[in-house]
Coordinates of C-alpha atoms and ligand atoms in Angstrom, one line a residue:
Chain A
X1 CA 0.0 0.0 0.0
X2 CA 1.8 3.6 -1.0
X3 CA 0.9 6.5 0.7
X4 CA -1.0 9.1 -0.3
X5 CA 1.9 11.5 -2.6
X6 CA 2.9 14.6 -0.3
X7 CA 3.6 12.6 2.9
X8 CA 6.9 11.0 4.1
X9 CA 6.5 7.6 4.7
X10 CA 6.0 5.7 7.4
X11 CA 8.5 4.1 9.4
X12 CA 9.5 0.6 7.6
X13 CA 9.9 -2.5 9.5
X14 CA 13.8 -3.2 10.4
X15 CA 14.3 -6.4 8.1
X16 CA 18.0 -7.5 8.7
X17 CA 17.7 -7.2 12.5
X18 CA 17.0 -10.7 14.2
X19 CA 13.6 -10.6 13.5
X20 CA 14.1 -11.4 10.0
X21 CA 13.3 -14.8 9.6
X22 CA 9.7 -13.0 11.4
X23 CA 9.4 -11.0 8.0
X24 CA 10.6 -13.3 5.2
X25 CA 7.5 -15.4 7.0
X26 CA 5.0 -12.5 6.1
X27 CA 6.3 -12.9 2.7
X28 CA 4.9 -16.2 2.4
X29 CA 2.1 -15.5 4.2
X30 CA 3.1 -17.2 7.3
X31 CA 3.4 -15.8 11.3
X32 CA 6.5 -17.2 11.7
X33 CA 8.0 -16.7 15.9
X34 CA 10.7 -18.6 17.5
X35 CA 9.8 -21.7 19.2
X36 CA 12.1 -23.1 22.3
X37 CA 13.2 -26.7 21.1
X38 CA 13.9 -27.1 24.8
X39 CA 10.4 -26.2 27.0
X40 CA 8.5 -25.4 23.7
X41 CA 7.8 -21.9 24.7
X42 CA 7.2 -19.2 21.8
X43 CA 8.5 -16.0 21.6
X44 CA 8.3 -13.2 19.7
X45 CA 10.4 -10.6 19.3
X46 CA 13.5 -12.8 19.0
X47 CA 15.8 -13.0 21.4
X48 CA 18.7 -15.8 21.8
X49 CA 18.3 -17.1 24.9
X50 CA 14.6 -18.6 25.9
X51 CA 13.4 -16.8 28.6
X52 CA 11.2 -18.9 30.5
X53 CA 14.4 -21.7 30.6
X54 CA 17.1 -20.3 29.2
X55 CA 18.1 -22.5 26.4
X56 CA 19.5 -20.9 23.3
X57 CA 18.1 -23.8 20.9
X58 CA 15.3 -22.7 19.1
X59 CA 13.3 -22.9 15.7
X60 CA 11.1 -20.4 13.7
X61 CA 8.0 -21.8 13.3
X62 CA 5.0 -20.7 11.8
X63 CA 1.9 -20.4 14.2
X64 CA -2.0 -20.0 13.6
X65 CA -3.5 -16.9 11.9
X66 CA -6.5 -16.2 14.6
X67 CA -6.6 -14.8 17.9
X68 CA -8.3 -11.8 20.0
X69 CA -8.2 -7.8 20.6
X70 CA -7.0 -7.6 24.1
X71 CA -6.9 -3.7 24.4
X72 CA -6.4 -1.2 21.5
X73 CA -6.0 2.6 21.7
X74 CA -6.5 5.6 19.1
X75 CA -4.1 7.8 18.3
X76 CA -5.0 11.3 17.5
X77 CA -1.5 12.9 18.0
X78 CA 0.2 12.2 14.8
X79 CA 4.0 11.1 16.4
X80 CA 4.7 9.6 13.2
X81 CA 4.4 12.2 10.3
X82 CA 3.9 9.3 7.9
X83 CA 0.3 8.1 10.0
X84 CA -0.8 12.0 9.3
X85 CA -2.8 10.9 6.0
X86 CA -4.8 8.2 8.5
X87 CA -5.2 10.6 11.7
X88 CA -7.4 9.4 14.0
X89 CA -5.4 5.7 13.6
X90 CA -6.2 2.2 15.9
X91 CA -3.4 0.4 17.3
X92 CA -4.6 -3.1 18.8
X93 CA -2.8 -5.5 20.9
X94 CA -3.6 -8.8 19.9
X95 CA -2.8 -11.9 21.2
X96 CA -2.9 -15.0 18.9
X97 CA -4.1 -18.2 19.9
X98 CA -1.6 -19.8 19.8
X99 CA 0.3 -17.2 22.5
X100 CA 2.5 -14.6 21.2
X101 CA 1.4 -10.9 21.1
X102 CA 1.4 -8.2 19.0
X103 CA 0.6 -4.7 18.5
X104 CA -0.6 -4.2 14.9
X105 CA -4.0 -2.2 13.1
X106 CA -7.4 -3.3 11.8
X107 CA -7.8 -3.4 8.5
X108 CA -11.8 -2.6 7.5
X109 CA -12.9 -1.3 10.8
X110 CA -13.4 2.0 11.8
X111 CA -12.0 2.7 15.8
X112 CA -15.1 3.3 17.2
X113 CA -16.2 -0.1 16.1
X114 CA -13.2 -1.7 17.9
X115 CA -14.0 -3.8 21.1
X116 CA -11.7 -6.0 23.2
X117 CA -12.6 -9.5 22.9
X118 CA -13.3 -9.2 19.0
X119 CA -11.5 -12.1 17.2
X120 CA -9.0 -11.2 14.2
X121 CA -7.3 -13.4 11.6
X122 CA -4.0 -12.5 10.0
X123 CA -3.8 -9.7 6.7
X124 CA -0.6 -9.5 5.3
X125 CA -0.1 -6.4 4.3
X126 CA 3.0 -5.8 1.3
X127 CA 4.3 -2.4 2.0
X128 CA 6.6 -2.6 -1.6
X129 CA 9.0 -5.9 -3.0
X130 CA 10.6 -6.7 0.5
X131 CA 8.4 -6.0 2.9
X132 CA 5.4 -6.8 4.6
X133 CA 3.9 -6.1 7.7
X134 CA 1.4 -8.5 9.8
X135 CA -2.1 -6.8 10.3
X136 CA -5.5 -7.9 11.4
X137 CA -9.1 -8.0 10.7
X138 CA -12.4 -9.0 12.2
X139 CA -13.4 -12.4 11.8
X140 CA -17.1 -12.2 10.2
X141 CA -20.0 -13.1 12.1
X142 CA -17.7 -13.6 15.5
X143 CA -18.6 -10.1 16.6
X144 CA -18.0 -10.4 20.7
Chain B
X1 CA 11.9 -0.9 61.3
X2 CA 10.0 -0.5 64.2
X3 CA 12.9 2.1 65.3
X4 CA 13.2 4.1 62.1
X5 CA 17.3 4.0 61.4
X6 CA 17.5 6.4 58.6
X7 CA 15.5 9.8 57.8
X8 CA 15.6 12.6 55.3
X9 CA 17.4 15.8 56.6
X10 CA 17.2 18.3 53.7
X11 CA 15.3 18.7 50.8
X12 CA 15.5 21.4 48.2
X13 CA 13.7 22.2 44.3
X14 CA 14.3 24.6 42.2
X15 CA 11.8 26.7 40.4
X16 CA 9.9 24.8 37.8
X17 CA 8.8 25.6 34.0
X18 CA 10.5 27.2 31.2
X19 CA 14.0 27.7 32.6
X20 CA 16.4 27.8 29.5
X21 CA 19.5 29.2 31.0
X22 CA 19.9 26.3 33.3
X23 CA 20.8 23.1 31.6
X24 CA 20.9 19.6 33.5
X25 CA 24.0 20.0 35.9
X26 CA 22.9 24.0 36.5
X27 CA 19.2 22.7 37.8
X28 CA 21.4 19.5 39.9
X29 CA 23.3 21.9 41.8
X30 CA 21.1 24.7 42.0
X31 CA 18.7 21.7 43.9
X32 CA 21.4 20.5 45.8
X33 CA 22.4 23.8 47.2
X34 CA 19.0 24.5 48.3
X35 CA 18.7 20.6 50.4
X36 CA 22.6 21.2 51.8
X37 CA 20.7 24.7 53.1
X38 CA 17.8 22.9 54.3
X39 CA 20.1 20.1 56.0
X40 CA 22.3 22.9 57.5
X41 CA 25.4 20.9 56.0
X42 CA 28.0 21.5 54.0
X43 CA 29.3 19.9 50.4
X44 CA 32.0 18.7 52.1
X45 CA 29.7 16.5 55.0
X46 CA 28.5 14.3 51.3
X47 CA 30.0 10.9 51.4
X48 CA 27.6 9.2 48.8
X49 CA 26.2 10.8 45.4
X50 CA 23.5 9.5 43.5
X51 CA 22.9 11.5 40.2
X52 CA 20.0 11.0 38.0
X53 CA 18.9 12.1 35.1
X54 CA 21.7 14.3 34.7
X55 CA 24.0 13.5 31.6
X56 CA 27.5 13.0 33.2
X57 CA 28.3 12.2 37.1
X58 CA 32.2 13.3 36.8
X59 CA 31.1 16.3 35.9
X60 CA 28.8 16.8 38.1
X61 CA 30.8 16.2 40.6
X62 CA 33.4 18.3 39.5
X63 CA 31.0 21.2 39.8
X64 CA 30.4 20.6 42.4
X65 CA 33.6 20.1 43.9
X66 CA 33.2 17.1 45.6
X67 CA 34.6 14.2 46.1
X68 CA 32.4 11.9 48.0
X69 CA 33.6 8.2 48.4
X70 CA 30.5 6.5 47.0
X71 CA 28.9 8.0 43.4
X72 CA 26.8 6.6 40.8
X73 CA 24.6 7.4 38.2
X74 CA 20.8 6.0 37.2
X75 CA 18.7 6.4 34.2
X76 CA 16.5 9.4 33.6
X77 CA 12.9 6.9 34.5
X78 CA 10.7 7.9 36.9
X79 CA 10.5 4.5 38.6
X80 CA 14.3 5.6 39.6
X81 CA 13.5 7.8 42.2
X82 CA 12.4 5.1 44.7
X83 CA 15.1 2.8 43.4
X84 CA 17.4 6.2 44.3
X85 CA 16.2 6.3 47.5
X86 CA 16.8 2.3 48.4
X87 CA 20.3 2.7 47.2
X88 CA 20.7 5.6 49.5
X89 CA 19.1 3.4 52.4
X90 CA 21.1 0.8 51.8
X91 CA 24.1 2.2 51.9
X92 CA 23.8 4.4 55.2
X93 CA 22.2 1.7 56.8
X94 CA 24.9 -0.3 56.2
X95 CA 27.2 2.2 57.5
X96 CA 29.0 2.5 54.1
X97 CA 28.2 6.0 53.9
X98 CA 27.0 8.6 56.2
X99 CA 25.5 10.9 54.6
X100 CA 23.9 10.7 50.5
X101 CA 23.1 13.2 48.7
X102 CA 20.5 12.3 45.5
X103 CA 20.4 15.0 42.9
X104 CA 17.9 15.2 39.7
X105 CA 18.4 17.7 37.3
X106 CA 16.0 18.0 34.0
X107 CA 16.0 19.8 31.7
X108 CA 13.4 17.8 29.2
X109 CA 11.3 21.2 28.5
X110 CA 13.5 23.6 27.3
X111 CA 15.8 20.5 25.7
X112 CA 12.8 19.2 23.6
X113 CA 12.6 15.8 25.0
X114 CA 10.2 13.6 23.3
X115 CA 8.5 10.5 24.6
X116 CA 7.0 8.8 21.3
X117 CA 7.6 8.9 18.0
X118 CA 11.3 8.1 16.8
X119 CA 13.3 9.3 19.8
X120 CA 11.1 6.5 21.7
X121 CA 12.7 4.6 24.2
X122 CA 10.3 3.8 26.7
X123 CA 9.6 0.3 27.6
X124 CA 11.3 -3.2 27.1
X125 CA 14.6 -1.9 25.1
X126 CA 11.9 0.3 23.0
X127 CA 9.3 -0.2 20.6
X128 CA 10.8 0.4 17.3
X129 CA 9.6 -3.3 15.9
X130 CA 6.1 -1.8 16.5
X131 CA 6.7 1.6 15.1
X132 CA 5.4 0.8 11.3
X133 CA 1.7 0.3 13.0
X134 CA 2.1 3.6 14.7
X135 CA 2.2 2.1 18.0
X136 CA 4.9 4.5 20.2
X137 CA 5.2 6.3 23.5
X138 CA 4.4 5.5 26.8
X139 CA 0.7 7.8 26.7
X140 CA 0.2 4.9 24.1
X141 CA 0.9 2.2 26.5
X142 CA -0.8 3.6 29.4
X143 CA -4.4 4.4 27.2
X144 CA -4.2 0.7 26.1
X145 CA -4.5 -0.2 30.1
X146 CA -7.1 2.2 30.8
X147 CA -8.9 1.3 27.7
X148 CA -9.1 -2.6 29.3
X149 CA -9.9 -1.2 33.2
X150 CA -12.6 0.7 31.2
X151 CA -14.0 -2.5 29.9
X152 CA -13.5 -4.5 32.2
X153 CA -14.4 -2.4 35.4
X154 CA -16.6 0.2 33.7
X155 CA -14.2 3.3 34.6
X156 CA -15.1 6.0 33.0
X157 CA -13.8 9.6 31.1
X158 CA -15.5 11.3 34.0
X159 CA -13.7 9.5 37.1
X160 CA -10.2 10.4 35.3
X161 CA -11.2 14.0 35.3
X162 CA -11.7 14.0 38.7
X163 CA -8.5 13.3 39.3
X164 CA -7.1 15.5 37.2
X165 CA -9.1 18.0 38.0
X166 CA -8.2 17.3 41.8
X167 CA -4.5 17.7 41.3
X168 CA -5.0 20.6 39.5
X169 CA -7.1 22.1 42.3
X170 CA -4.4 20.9 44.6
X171 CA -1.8 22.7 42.3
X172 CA -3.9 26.1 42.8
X173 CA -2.5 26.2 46.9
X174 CA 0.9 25.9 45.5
X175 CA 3.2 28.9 44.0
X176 CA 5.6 26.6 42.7
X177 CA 3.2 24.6 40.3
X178 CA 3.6 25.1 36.7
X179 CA -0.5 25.0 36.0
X180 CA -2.6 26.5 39.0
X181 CA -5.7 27.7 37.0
X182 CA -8.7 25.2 37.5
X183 CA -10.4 23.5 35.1
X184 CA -13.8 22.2 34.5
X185 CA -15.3 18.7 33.7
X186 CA -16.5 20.7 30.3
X187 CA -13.1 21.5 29.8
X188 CA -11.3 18.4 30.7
X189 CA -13.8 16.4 28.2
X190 CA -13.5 19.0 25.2
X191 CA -9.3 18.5 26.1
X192 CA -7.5 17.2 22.8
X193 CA -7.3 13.5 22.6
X194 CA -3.4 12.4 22.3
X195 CA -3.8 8.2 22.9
X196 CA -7.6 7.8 23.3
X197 CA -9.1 7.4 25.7
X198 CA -6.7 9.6 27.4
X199 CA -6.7 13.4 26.6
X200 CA -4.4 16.0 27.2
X201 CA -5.2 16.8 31.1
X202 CA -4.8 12.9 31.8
X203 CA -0.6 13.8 30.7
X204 CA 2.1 15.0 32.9
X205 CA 3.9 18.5 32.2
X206 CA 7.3 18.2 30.6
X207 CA 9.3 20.9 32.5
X208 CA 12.9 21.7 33.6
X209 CA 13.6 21.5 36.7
X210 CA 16.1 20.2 39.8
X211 CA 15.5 18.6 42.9
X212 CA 17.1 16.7 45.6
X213 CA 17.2 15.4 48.7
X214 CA 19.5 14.3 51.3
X215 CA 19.5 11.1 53.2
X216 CA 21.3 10.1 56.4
X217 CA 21.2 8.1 60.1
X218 CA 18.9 8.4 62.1
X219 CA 21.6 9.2 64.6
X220 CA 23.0 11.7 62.3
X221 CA 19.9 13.2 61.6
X222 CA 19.5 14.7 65.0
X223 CA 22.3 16.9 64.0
X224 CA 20.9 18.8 61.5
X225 CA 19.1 22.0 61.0
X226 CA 15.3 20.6 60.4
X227 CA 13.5 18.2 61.9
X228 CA 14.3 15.0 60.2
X229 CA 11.5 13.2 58.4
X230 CA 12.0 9.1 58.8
X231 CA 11.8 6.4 56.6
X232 CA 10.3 3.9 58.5
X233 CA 9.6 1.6 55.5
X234 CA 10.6 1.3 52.0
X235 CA 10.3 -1.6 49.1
X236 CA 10.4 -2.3 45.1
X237 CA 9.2 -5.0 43.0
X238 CA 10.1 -5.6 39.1
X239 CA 7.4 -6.6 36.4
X240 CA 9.8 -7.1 33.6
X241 CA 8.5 -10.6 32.4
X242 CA 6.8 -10.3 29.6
X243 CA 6.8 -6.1 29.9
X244 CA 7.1 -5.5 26.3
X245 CA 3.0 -5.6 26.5
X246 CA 0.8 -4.0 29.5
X247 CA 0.5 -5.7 32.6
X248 CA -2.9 -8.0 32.8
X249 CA -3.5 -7.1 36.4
X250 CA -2.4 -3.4 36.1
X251 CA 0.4 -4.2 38.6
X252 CA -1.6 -4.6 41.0
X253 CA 0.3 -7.4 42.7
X254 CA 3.5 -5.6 42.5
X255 CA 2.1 -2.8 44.4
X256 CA 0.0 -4.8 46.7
X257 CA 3.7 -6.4 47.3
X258 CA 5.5 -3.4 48.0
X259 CA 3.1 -1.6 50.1
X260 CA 2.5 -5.1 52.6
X261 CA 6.8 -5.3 53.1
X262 CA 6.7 -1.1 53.5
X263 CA 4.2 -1.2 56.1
X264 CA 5.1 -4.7 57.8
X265 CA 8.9 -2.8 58.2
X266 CA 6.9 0.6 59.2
X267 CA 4.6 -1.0 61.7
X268 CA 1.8 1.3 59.7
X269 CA -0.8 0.9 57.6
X270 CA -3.4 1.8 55.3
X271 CA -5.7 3.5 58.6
X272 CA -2.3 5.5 59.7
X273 CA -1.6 7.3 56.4
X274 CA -2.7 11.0 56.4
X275 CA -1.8 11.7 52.8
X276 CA -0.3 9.9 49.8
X277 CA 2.1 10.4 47.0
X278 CA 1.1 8.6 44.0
X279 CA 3.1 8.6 41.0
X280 CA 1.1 10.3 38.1
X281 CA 3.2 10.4 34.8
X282 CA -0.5 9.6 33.5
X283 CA -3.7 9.6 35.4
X284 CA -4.4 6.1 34.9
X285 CA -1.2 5.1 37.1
X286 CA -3.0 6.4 40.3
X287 CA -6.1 4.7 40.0
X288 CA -4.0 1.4 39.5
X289 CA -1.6 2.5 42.3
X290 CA -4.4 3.0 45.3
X291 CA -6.3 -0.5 43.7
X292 CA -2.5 -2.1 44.6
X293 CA -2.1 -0.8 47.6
X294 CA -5.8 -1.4 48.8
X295 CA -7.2 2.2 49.3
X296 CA -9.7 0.9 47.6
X297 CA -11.1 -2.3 45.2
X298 CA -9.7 -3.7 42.5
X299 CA -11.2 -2.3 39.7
X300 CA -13.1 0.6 41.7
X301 CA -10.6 3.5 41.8
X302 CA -13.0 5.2 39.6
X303 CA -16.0 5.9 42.1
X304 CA -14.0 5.9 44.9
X305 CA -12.0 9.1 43.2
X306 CA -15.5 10.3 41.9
X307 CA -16.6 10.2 45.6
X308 CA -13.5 12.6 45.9
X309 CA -11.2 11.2 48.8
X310 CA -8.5 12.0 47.3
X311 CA -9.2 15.9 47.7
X312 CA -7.3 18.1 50.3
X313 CA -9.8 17.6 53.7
X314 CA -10.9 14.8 52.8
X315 CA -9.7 11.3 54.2
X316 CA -6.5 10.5 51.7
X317 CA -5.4 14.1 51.0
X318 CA -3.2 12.9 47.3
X319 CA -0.7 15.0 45.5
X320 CA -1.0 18.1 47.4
X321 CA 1.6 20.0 45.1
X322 CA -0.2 19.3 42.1
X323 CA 1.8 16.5 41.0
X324 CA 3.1 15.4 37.8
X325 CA 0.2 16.4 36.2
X326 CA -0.3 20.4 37.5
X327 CA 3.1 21.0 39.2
X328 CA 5.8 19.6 37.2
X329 CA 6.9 16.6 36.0
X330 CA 10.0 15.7 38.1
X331 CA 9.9 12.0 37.5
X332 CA 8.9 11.2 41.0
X333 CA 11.7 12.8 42.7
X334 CA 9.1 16.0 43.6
X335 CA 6.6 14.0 44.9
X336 CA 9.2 12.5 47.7
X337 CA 9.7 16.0 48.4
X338 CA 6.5 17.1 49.3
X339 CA 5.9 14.0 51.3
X340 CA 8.6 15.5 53.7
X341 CA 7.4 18.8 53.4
X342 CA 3.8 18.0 54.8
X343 CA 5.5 16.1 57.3
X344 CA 7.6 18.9 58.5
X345 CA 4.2 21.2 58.3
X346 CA 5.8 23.5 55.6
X347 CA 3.4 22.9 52.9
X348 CA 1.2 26.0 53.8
X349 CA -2.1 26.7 52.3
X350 CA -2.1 22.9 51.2
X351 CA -0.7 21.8 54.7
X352 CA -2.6 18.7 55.6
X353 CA -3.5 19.1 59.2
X354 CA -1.6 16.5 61.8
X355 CA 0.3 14.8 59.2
X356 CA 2.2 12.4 60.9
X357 CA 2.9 9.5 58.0
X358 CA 2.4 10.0 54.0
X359 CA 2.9 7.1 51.5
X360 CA 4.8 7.6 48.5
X361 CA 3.3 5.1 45.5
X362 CA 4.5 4.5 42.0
X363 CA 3.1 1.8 39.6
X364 CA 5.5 1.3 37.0
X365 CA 7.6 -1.3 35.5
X366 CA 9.6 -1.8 38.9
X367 CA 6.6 -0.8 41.5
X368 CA 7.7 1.0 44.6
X369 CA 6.3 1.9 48.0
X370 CA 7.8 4.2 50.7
X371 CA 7.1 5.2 53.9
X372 CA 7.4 8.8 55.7
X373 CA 6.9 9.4 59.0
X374 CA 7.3 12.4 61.6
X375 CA 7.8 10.2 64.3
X376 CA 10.4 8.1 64.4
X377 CA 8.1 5.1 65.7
Ligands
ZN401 ZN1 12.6 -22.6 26.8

């Protein structure tokens, strides 16, 4: 999705950092987060050591698409200058079924229509040829 | 500490505001100066330093003149002032040092300090891996709590302006408070949003400022100019696990744990405190801090501030300076201050009458508790 012409961009997700197996996943339209191959605990954003037991063996593995709005909150001060096109913007926390959490938007809902409880499947979003960012979006006719 | 062992003997702020021809280490000593004053001591009676906020200890110190034996240097959070003040405990409690001096120096107004957007670091290691869904600053973080107390407890807009409008009310008996004009529920509710649901008034006041405070014995402490004003309990907690995302039980059980070992070492409680302190870098953060610590519910700090007990007269007298959201934002540190101030009965036409122990709160990502008392049991 460009923006619209006149406005800076927005600020683009850091792709060579050690999250990067995380966004060569959204390319292929998978949520991929580390998984300890020791206690089996996931995690997400990466870090080397597992911190529920420490282990430093771990796998990135894809998890499920669906999970639930646990709190959200607008924005109506415009910190980054490339949201100013969007103003008043959502920012929801979601946490996936399958565990890790997330803050992300909505796609196709206005703010006032966001509740906590709602439940949201994955949108990958392709920002230009490398990369892509993980959104959300109501699951129809699972209104909570 | 049934016996309090150590008390604070000098406290001293500068003015607050707009003050560009003071930079950090200016406001440090200029605060510093003021709490020797106050203590009746000298720079030279300073074994232990504890700098925050300001850039560059050395330097500091080299301002100063002094060369104390003990010195470090914390970051710029407001959950450091408490973890300040431990430090300071600690170390004249152990007999390590006699006498600590902790200075704070800000200059965040007049310096253009930013909390969201790309110079963002609050949180765990900052949020830059979020920053391409516009998710930043820690207003952000604080209106996604409140947004889940809301529907989950049914807190409202309206009990959040009470509180604001409280402090603000509060900040009207003080000279030194940055904002003193009152405002209105009308005015609170037609307030620019920033992170909906919180507005504008529900924000701390980015100021420069200085403050600092000076820590010593209770033996010592008879020695000096003012009556001292004793620590009779103090304790902190981390939530880092999982911190990158808010708390689920708006640390409550942090601050329910720090204010049970404060007032277990204090031999107080809840029923003994005349006034509180509550750490307000957003309004939200009180009405989590008195659910911790049991002033009232879980989950009804809303009526209970409606009802308005947090108002000067009434039972739990809170922020009488205004706080960090009408007197200035000194990252805890100025709250400390005026807990010792009411105790010493120099707080004025916001004195609380008798005040004999205050409690100093602040929810955060390492939750603290202190307690002051006049008496030193
Ligand atoms: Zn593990």
């Amino acid at each position: 999705m460009s923006q619209p012409t006149g406005l800076p961009p927005k600020p683009r997700p850091r792709l060579d950092g050690p999250e990067r197996p995380f966004w060569l996943g959204l390319r292929e339209r998978e949520i991929r987060v580390q998984r300890c191959t020791a206690c089996g605990h996931r995690r997400f954003p990466a870090s080397r050591f597992c911190p529920e037991c420490h282990s430093d063996a771990f796998a990135w593995e894809a998890v499920g698409a669906t999970g639930t709005v646990e709190t959200f909150c607008v924005f109506h001060k415009a910190y980054f200058p490339g949201f100013l096109g969007e103003m008043p913007y959502a920012v929801v926390q979601v946490r996936l079924d399958d565990g890790p959490r997330f803050f992300s938007n909505l796609v196709g809902t206005r703010p006032a229509d966001i509740r906590p409880g709602q439940r949201v499947t994955a949108v990958f979003e392709d920002l230009d040829a490398e990369a892509t960012v993980l959104k959300f979006k109501l699951i129809e006719g699972d209104a909570a | 500490m049934a016996q309090a062992r150590a008390a604070v003997v000098g406290v001293g702020t500068t003015a607050y505001g707009r003050l560009p021809e003071y930079d950090a280490y200016d406001l440090g000593m200029w605060a510093l100066t003021e709490a020797l004053k106050d203590a009746g001591l000298g720079f030279a009676d300073l074994d232990g330093i504890i700098v925050n906020r300001i850039p560059d200890y050395q330097r500091f110190c080299e301002i100063a003149g002094i060369d104390p034996s003990f010195v470090t240097i914390t970051p710029g959070h407001g959950r450091f002032a408490a973890i300040c003040i431990e430090m300071a405990l600690q170390a004249v409690l152990s007999g390590r040092c006699r006498t600590v001096a902790l200075v704070y120096g800000n200059n965040g107004r007049s310096a253009g300090a930013a909390y969201g957007g790309e110079s963002d670091s609050y949180g765990s290691g900052g949020g830059a891996i979020w920053w391409p869904y516009g998710m930043t600053s820690p207003g952000a973080f604080h209106a996604m709590m409140m947004r889940s107390h809301m529907a989950q407890y049914g807190t409202k807009p309206e009990h959040l302006a009470e509180l604001a409008m409280t402090f603000r009310d509060h900040a009207g008996l003080n000279p030194q408070a940055v904002m003193r004009k009152p405002f209105t529920l009308d005015d609170y509710m037609n307030a620019r949003m920033i992170a909906e649901p919180l507005r504008l008034l529900d924000y701390c006041l980015i100021n420069d400022g200085g403050v600092a405070l000076i820590i010593t014995t209770a033996e010592h402490a008879r020695d000096c100019a003012r009556p001292p004003v004793h620590i009779r309990g103090a304790a902190l907690q981390t939530v880092f696990a999982n911190s990158m995302f808010p708390p689920e039980d708006y640390w409550h059980g942090a601050v329910a744990s720090v204010t049970g070992r404060s007032f277990r070492e204090a031999g107080l409680g809840r029923d003994d405190m005349q006034a509180l302190m509550i750490y307000d870098n957003f309004t939200p953060t009180v009405m989590f801090s008195l659910e911790g610590a049991g002033y009232c519910g879980r989950g009804e700090s809303g009526p209970f501030v409606a009802e308005g007990h947090l108002r000067l007269g009434r039972r739990y007298p809170t922020n009488t300076s205004g706080g960090h959201l009408s007197e200035s934002y000194m990252q805890g540190w100025a709250l400390n201050v005026e807990a010792v101030r009411q105790l010493r009965g120099d707080c004025g036409d916001r004195q609380v009458s008798d005040a004999a122990n205050v409690h100093y709160i602040a929810a955060a990502p390492v939750c603290s508790s202190i307690v002051y008392s006049r008496d030193p049991s």
